[in-house]
N, CA and C of each residue as an Amber inpcrd file, in Angstrom:
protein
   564
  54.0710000   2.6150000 -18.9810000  52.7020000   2.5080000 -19.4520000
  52.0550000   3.8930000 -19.3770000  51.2560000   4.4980000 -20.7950000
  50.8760000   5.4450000 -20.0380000  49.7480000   5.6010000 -19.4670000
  49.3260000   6.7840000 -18.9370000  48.1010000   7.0940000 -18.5570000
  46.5860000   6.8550000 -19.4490000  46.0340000   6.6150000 -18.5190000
  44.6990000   5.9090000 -19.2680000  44.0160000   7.0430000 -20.2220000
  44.7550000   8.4430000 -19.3070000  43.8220000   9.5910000 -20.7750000
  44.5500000   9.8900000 -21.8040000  46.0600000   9.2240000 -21.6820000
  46.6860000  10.0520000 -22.5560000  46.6510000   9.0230000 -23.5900000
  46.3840000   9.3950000 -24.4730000  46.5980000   9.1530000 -26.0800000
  47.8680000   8.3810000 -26.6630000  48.0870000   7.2020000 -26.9110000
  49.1390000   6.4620000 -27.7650000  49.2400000   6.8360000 -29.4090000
  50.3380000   7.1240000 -30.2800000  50.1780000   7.0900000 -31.7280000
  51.3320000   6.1380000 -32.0470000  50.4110000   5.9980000 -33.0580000
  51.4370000   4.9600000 -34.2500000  52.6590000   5.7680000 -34.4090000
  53.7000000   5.1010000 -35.0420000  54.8630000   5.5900000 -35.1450000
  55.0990000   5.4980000 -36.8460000  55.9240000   6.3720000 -37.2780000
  55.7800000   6.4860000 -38.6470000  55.8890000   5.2090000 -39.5240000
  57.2160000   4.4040000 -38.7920000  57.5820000   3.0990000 -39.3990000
  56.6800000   2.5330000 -39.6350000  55.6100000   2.3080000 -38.3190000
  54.8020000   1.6620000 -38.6080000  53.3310000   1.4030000 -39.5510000
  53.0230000   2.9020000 -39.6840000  52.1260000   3.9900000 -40.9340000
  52.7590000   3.6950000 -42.1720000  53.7190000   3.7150000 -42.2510000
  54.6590000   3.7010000 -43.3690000  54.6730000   2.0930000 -43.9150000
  54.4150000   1.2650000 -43.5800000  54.8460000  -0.3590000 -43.9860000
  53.2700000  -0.5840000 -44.0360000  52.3690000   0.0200000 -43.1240000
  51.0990000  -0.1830000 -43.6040000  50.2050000  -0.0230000 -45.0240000
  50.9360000   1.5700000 -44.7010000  50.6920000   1.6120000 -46.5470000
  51.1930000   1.3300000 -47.3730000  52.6150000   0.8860000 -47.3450000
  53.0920000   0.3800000 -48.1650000  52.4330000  -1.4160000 -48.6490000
  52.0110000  -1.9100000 -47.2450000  51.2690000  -3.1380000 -47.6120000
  50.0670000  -3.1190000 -47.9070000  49.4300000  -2.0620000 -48.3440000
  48.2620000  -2.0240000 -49.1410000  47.9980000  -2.6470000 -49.9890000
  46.4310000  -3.8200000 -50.2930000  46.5340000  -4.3270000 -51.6450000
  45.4960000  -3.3750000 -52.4860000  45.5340000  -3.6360000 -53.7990000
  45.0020000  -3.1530000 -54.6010000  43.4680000  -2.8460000 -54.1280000
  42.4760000  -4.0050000 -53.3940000  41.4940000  -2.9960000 -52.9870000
  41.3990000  -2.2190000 -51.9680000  42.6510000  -2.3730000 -51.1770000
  42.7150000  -0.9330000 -50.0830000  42.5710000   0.3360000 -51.0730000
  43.3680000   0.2580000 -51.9020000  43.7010000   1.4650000 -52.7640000
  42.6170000   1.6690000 -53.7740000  41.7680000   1.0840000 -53.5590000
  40.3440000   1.2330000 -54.4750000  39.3490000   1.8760000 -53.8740000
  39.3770000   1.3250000 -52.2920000  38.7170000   2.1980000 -51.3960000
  39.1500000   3.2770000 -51.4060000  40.2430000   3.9970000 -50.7820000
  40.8800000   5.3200000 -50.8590000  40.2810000   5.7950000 -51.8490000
  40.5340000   5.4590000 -53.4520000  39.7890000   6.0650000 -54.3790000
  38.6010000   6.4500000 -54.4500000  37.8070000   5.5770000 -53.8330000
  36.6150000   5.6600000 -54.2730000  36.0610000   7.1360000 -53.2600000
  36.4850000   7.2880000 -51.9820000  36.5350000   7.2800000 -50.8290000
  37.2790000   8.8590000 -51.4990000  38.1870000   9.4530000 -51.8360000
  38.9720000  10.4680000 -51.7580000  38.3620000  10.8810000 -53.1920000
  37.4630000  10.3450000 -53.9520000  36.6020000  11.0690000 -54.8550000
  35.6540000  11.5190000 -54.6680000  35.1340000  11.0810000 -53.4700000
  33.7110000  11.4200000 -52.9250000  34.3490000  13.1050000 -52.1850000
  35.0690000  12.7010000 -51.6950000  36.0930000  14.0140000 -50.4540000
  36.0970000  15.1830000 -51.2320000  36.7950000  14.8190000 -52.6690000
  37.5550000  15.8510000 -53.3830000  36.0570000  16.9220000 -53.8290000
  35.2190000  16.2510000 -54.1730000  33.9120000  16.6590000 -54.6300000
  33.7970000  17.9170000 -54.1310000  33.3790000  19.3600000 -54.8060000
  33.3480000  20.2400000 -54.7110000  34.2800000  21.3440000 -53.7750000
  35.6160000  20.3870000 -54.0620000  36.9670000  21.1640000 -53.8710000
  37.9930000  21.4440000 -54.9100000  38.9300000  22.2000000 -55.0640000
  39.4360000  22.4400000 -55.6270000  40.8140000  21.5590000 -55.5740000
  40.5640000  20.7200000 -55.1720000  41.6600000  19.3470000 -54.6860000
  41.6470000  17.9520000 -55.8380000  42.0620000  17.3670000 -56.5010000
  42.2880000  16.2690000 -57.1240000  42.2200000  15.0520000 -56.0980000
  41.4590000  14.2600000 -56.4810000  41.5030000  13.4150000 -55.4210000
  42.6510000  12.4050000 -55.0100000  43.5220000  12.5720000 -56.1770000
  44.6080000  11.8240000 -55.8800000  45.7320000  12.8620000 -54.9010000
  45.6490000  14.1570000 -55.1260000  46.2190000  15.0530000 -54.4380000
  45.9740000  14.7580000 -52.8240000  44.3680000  14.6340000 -52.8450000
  43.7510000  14.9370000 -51.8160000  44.2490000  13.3710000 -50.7670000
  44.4640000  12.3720000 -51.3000000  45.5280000  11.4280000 -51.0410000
  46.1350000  11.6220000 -50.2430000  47.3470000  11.7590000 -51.5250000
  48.6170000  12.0660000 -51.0710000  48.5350000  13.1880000 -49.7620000
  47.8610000  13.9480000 -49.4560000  48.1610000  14.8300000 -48.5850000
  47.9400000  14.3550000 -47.4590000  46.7590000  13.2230000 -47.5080000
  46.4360000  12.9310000 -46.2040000  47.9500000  11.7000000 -45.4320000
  48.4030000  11.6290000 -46.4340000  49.5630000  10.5300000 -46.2920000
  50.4950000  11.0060000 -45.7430000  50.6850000  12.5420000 -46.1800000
  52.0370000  13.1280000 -45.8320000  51.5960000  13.8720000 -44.7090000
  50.4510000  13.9810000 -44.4520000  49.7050000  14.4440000 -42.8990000
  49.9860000  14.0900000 -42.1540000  50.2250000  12.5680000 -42.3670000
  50.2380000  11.4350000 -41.2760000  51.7870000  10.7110000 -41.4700000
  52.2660000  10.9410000 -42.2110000  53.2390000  10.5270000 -41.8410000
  54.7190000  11.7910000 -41.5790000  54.3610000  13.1170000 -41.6510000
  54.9010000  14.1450000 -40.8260000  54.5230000  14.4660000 -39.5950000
  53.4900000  13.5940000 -39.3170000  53.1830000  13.7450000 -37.5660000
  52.0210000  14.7100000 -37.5160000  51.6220000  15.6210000 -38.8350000
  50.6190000  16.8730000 -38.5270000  49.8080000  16.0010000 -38.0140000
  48.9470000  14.9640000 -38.3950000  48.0320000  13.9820000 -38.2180000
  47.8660000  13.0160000 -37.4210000  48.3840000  13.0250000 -36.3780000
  48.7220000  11.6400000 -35.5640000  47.8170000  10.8890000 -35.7810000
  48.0140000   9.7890000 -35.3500000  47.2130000   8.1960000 -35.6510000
  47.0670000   7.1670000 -34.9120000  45.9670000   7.5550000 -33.7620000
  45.9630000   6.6200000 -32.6090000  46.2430000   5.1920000 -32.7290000
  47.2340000   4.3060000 -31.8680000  47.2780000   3.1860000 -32.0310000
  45.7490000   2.3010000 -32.0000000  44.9090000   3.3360000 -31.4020000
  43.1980000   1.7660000 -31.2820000  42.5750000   2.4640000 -32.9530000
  43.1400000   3.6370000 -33.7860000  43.0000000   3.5060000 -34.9240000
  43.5450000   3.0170000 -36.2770000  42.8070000   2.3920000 -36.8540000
  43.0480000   1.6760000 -38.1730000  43.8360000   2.5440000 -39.4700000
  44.7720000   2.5050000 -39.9790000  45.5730000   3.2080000 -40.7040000
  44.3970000   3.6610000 -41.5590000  44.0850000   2.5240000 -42.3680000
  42.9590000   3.2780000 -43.5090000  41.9430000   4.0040000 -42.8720000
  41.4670000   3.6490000 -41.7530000  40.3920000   4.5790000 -41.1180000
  41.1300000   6.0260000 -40.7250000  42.1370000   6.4320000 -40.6930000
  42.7260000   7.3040000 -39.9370000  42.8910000   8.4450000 -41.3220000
  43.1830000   7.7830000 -42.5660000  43.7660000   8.2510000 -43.8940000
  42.1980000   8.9190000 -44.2860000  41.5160000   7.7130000 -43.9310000
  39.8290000   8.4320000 -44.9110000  39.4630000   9.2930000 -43.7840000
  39.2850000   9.2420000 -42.5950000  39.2190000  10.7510000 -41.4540000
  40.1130000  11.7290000 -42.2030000  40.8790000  11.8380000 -42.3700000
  42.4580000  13.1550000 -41.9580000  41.7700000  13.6960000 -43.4320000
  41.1070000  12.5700000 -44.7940000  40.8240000  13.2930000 -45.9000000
  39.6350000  13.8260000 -46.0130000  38.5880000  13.1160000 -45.2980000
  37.6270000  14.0780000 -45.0810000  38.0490000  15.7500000 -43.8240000
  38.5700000  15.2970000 -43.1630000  39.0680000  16.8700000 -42.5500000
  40.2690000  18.1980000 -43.2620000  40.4220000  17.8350000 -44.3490000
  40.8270000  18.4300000 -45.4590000  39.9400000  18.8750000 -46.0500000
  39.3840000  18.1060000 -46.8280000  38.1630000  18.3870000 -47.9810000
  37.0560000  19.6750000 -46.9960000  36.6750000  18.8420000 -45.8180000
  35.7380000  19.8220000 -45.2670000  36.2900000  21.0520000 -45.3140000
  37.5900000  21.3110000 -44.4630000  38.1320000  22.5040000 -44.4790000
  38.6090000  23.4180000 -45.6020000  38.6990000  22.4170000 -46.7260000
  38.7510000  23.8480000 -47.7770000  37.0430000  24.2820000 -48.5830000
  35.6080000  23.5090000 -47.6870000  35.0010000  23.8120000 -48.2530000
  34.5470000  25.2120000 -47.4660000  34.7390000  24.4300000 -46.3280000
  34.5880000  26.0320000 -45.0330000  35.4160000  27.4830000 -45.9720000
  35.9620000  26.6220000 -46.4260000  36.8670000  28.2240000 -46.6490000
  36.6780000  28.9390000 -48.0710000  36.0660000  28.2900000 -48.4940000
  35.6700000  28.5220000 -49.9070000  34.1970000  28.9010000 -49.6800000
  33.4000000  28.6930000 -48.9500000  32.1340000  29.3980000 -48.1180000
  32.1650000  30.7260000 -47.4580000  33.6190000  30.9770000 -46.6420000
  33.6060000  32.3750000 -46.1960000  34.0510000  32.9080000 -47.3010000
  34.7310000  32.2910000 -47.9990000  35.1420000  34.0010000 -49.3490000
  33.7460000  34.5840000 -49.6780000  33.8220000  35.9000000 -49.6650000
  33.0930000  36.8090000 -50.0110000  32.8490000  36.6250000 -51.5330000
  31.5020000  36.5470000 -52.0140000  31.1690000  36.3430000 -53.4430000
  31.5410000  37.8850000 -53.9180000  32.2650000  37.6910000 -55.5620000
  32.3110000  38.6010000 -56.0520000  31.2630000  39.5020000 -56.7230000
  31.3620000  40.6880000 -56.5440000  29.7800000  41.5980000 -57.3160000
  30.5060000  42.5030000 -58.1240000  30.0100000  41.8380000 -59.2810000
  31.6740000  42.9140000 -60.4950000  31.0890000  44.2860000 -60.6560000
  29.4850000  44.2910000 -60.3400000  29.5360000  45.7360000 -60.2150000
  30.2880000  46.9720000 -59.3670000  31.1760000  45.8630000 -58.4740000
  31.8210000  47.1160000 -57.4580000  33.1870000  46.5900000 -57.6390000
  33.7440000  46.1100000 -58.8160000  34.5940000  45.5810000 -59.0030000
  35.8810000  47.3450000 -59.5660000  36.8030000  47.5750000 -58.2430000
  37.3890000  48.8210000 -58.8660000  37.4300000  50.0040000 -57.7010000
  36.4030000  49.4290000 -57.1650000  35.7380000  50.7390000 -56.3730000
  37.2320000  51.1230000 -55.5960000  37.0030000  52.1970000 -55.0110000
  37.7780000  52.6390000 -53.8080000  37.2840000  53.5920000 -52.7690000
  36.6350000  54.3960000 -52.8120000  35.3590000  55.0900000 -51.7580000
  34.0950000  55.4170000 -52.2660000  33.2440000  55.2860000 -51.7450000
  32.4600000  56.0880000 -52.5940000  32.1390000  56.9640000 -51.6940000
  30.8360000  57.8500000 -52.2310000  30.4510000  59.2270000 -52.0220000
  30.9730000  59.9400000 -51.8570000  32.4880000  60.0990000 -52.5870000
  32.8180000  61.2760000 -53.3260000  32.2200000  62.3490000 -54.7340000
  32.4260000  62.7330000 -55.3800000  31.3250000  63.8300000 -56.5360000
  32.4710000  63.0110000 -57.4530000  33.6950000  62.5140000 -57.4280000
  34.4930000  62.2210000 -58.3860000  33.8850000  61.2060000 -58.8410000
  34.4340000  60.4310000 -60.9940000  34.1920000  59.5840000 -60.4430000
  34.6180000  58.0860000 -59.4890000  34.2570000  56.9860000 -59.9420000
  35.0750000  56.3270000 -58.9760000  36.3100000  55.4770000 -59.7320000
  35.9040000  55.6110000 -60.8620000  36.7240000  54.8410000 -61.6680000
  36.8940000  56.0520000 -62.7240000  38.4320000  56.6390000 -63.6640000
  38.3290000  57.7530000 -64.4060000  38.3560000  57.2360000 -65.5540000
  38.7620000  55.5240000 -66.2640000  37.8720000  54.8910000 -66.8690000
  36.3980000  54.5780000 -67.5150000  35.9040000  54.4100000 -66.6780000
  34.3130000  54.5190000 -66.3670000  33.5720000  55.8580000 -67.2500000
  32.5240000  55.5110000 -68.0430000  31.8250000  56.2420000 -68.3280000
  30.7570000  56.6060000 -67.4820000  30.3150000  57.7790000 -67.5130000
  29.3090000  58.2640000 -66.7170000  28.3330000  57.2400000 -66.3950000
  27.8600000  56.5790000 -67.3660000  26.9590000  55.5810000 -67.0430000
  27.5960000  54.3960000 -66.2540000  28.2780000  54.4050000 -66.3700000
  29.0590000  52.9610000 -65.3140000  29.1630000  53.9470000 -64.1210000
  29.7110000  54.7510000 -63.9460000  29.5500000  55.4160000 -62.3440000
  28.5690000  55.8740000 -61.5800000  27.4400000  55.9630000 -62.5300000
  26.2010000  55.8700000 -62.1040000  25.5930000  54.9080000 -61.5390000
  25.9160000  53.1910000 -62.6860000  25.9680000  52.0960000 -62.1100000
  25.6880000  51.5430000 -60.4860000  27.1080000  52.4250000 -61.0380000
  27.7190000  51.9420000 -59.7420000  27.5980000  52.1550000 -58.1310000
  27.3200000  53.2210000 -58.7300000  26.4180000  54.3830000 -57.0030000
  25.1270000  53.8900000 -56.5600000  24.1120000  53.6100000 -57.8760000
  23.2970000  52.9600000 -57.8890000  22.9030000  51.5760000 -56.8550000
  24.1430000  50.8490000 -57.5700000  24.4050000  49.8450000 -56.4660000
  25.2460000  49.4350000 -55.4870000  25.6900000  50.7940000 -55.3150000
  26.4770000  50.8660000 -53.9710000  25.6560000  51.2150000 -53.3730000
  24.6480000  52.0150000 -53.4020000  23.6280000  52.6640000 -52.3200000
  23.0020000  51.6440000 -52.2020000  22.3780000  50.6050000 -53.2020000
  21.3210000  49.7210000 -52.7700000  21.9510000  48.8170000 -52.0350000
  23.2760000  48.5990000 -51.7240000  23.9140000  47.3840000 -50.9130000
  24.3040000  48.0020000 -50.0360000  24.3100000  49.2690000 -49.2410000
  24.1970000  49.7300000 -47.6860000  23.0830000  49.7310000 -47.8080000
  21.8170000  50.1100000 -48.4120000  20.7940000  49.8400000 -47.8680000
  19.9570000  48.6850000 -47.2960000  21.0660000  47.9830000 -47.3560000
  20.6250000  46.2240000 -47.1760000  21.1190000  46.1760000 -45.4160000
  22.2400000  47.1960000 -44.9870000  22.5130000  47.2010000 -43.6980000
  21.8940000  48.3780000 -42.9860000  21.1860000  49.0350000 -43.3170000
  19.9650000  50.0770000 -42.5520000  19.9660000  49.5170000 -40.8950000
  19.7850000  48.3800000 -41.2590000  19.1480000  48.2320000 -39.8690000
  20.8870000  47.3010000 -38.8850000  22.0450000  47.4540000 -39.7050000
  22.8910000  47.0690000 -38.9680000  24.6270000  47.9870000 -39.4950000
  25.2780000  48.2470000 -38.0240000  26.1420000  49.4390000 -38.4000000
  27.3860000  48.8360000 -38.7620000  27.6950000  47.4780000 -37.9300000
  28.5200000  46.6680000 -37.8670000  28.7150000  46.0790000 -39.2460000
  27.6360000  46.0190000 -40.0100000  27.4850000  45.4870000 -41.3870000
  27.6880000  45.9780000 -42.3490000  27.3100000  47.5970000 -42.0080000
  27.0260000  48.5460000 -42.5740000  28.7940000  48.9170000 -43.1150000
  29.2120000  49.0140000 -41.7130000  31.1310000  49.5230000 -42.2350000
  31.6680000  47.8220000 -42.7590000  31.5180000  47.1980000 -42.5340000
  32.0500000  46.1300000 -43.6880000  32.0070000  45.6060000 -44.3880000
  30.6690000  46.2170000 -45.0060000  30.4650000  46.7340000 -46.6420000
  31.2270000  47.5210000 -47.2080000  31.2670000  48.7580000 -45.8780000
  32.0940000  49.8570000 -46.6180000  33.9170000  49.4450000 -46.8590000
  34.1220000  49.0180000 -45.4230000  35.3000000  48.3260000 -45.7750000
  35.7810000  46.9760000 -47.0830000  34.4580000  46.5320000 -47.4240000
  35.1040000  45.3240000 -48.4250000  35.1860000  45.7710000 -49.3900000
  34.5630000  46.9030000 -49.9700000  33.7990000  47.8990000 -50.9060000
  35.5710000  48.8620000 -51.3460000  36.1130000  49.1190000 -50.3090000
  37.3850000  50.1490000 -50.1720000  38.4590000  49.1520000 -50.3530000
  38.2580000  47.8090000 -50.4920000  39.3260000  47.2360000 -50.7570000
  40.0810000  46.6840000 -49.2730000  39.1360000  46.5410000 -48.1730000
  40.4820000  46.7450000 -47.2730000  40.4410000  44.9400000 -46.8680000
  41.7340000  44.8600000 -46.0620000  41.9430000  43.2460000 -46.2490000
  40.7990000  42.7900000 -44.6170000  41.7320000  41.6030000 -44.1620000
  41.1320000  40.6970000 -43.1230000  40.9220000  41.7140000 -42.0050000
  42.3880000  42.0870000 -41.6990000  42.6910000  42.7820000 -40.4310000
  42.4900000  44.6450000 -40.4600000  42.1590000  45.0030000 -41.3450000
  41.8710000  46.6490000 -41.5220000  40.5410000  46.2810000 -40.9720000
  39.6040000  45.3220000 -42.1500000  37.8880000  44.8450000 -41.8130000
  37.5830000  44.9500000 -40.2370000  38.6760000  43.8440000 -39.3590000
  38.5060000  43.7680000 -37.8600000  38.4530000  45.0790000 -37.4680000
  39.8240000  45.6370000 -37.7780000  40.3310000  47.0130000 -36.5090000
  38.4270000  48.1290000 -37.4290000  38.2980000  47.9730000 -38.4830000
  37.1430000  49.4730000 -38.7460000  36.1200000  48.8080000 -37.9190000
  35.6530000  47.5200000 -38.1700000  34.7110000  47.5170000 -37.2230000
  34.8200000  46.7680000 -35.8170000  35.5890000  46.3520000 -35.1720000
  36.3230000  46.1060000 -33.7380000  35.7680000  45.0830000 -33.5140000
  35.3860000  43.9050000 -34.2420000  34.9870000  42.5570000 -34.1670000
  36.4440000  41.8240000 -34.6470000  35.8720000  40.8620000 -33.5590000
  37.4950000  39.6750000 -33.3930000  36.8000000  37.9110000 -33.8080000
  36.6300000  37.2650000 -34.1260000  37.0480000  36.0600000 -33.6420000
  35.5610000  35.5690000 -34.4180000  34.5720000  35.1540000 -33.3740000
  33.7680000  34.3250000 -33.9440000  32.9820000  35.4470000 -34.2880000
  32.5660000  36.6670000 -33.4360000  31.8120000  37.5270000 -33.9230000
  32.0290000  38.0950000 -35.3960000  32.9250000  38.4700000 -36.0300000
  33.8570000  38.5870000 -36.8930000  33.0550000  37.7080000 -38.2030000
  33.8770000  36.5620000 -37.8530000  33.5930000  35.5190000 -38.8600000
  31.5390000  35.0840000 -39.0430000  30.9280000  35.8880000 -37.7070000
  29.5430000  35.4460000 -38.0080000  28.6650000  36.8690000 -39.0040000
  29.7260000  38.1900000 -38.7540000  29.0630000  39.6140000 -39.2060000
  29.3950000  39.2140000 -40.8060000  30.7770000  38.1750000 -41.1170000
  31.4580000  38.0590000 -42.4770000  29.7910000  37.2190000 -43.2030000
  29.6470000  36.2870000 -42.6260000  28.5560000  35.2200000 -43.1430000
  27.6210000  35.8950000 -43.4730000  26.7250000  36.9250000 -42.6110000
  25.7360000  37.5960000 -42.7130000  25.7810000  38.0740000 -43.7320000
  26.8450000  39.3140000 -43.8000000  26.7520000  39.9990000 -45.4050000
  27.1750000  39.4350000 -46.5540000  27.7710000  38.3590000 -46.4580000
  27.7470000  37.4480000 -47.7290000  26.2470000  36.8230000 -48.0030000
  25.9350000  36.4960000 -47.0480000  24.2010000  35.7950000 -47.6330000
  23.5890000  36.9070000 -47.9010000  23.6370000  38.2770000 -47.4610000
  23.1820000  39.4280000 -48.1330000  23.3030000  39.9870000 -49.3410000
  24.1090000  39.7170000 -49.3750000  25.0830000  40.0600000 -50.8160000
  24.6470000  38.8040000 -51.9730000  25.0750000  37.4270000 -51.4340000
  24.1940000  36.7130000 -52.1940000  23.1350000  36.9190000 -52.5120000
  21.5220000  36.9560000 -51.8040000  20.1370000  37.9770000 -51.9790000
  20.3120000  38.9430000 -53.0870000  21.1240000  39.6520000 -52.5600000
  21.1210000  40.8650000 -53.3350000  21.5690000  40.7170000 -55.1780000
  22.6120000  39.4170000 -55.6360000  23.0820000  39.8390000 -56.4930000
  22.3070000  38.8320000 -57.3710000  21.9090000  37.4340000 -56.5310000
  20.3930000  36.9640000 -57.3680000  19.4300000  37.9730000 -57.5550000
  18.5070000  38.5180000 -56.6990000  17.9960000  39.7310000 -57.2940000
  18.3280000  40.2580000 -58.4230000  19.1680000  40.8180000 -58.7040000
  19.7140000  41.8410000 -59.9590000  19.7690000  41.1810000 -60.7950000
  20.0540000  39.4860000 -60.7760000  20.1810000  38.5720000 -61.8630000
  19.1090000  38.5360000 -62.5060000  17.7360000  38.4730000 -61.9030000
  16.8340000  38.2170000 -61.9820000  16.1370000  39.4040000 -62.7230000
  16.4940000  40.1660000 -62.4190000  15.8700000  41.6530000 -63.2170000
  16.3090000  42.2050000 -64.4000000  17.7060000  41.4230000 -64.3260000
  18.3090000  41.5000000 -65.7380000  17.1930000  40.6990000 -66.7570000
């Protein structure tokens, strides 16, 4: 018997004959239920399904015995869906005006493409988007770093943020950057 804290799971056989004995409105729920999930993911909701199925029945997902198979399937698909919305929230919005770049404040230009007026552009609004971190340094170099192209882990080591700090300096200058590129929309 085990211990009262430790956790019992279903066993696959048994996950496995459950869903297989699904009737047609189990599987209507799921639908209805894994369309709502899929909603502003890049997931199909029938995908978004199937994954939670093969979640749970490769073990990624365990499935407490005092939980209900279908309750366990519509959890595991909402903790999918959420997580690719999280992650589709930290990507950094694109600003095609700095689309190319590689340093700036060099005299070159930045692109040898680029007509004078596009590198002007571009300085233009490269200066006005450090000037958005004036008042922060930490922000300030990972502008410069996203700006230079550099990936996850260059971003960390230039500015020596790890973990949650990291992921909270990332948020900041994206809602900055957001600000900033409504603005310009707007003036267009």
């Amino acid at each position: 018997m085990p211990a009262e804290t430790e956790k019992t799971f279903r066993p696959r056989a048994e996950i496995e004959a459950t869903i297989k004995g699904f009737f047609t409105a189990d599987w209507a729920r799921l639908h209805k239920v894994g369309r709502i999930f899929a909603s502003g993911t890049d997931w199909d909701f029938e995908d978004l399904i199937q994954e939670a199925q093969l979640r749970t029945l490769r073990g990624t997902r365990n499935c407490p015995v005092d939980v209900d198979v279908m309750k366990h399937l519509i959890d595991t698909m909402s903790s999918i869906a959420d997580s690719e919305r999280k992650k589709a929230r930290n990507q950094m919005p694109h600003v095609a005006i700095l689309q190319g770049a590689a340093e700036a404040g060099d005299e070159d230009p930045v692109s040898p493409d680029w007509s004078a007026e596009d590198n002007a552009v571009f300085e233009g609004a490269y200066k006005e988007l450090l000037a958005l971190f004036d008042d922060d340094e930490k922000g300030r170099e990972l502008v410069e770093g996203i700006v230079a192209g550099f990936g996850t882990d260059d971003l960390k080591a230039l500015t020596g943020l790890q973990g949650t700090a990291y992921d909270s300096k990332r948020t900041l200058v994206r809602r900055r950057f957001l600000k900033f590129a409504a603005g310009r929309r707007e003036d267009v």
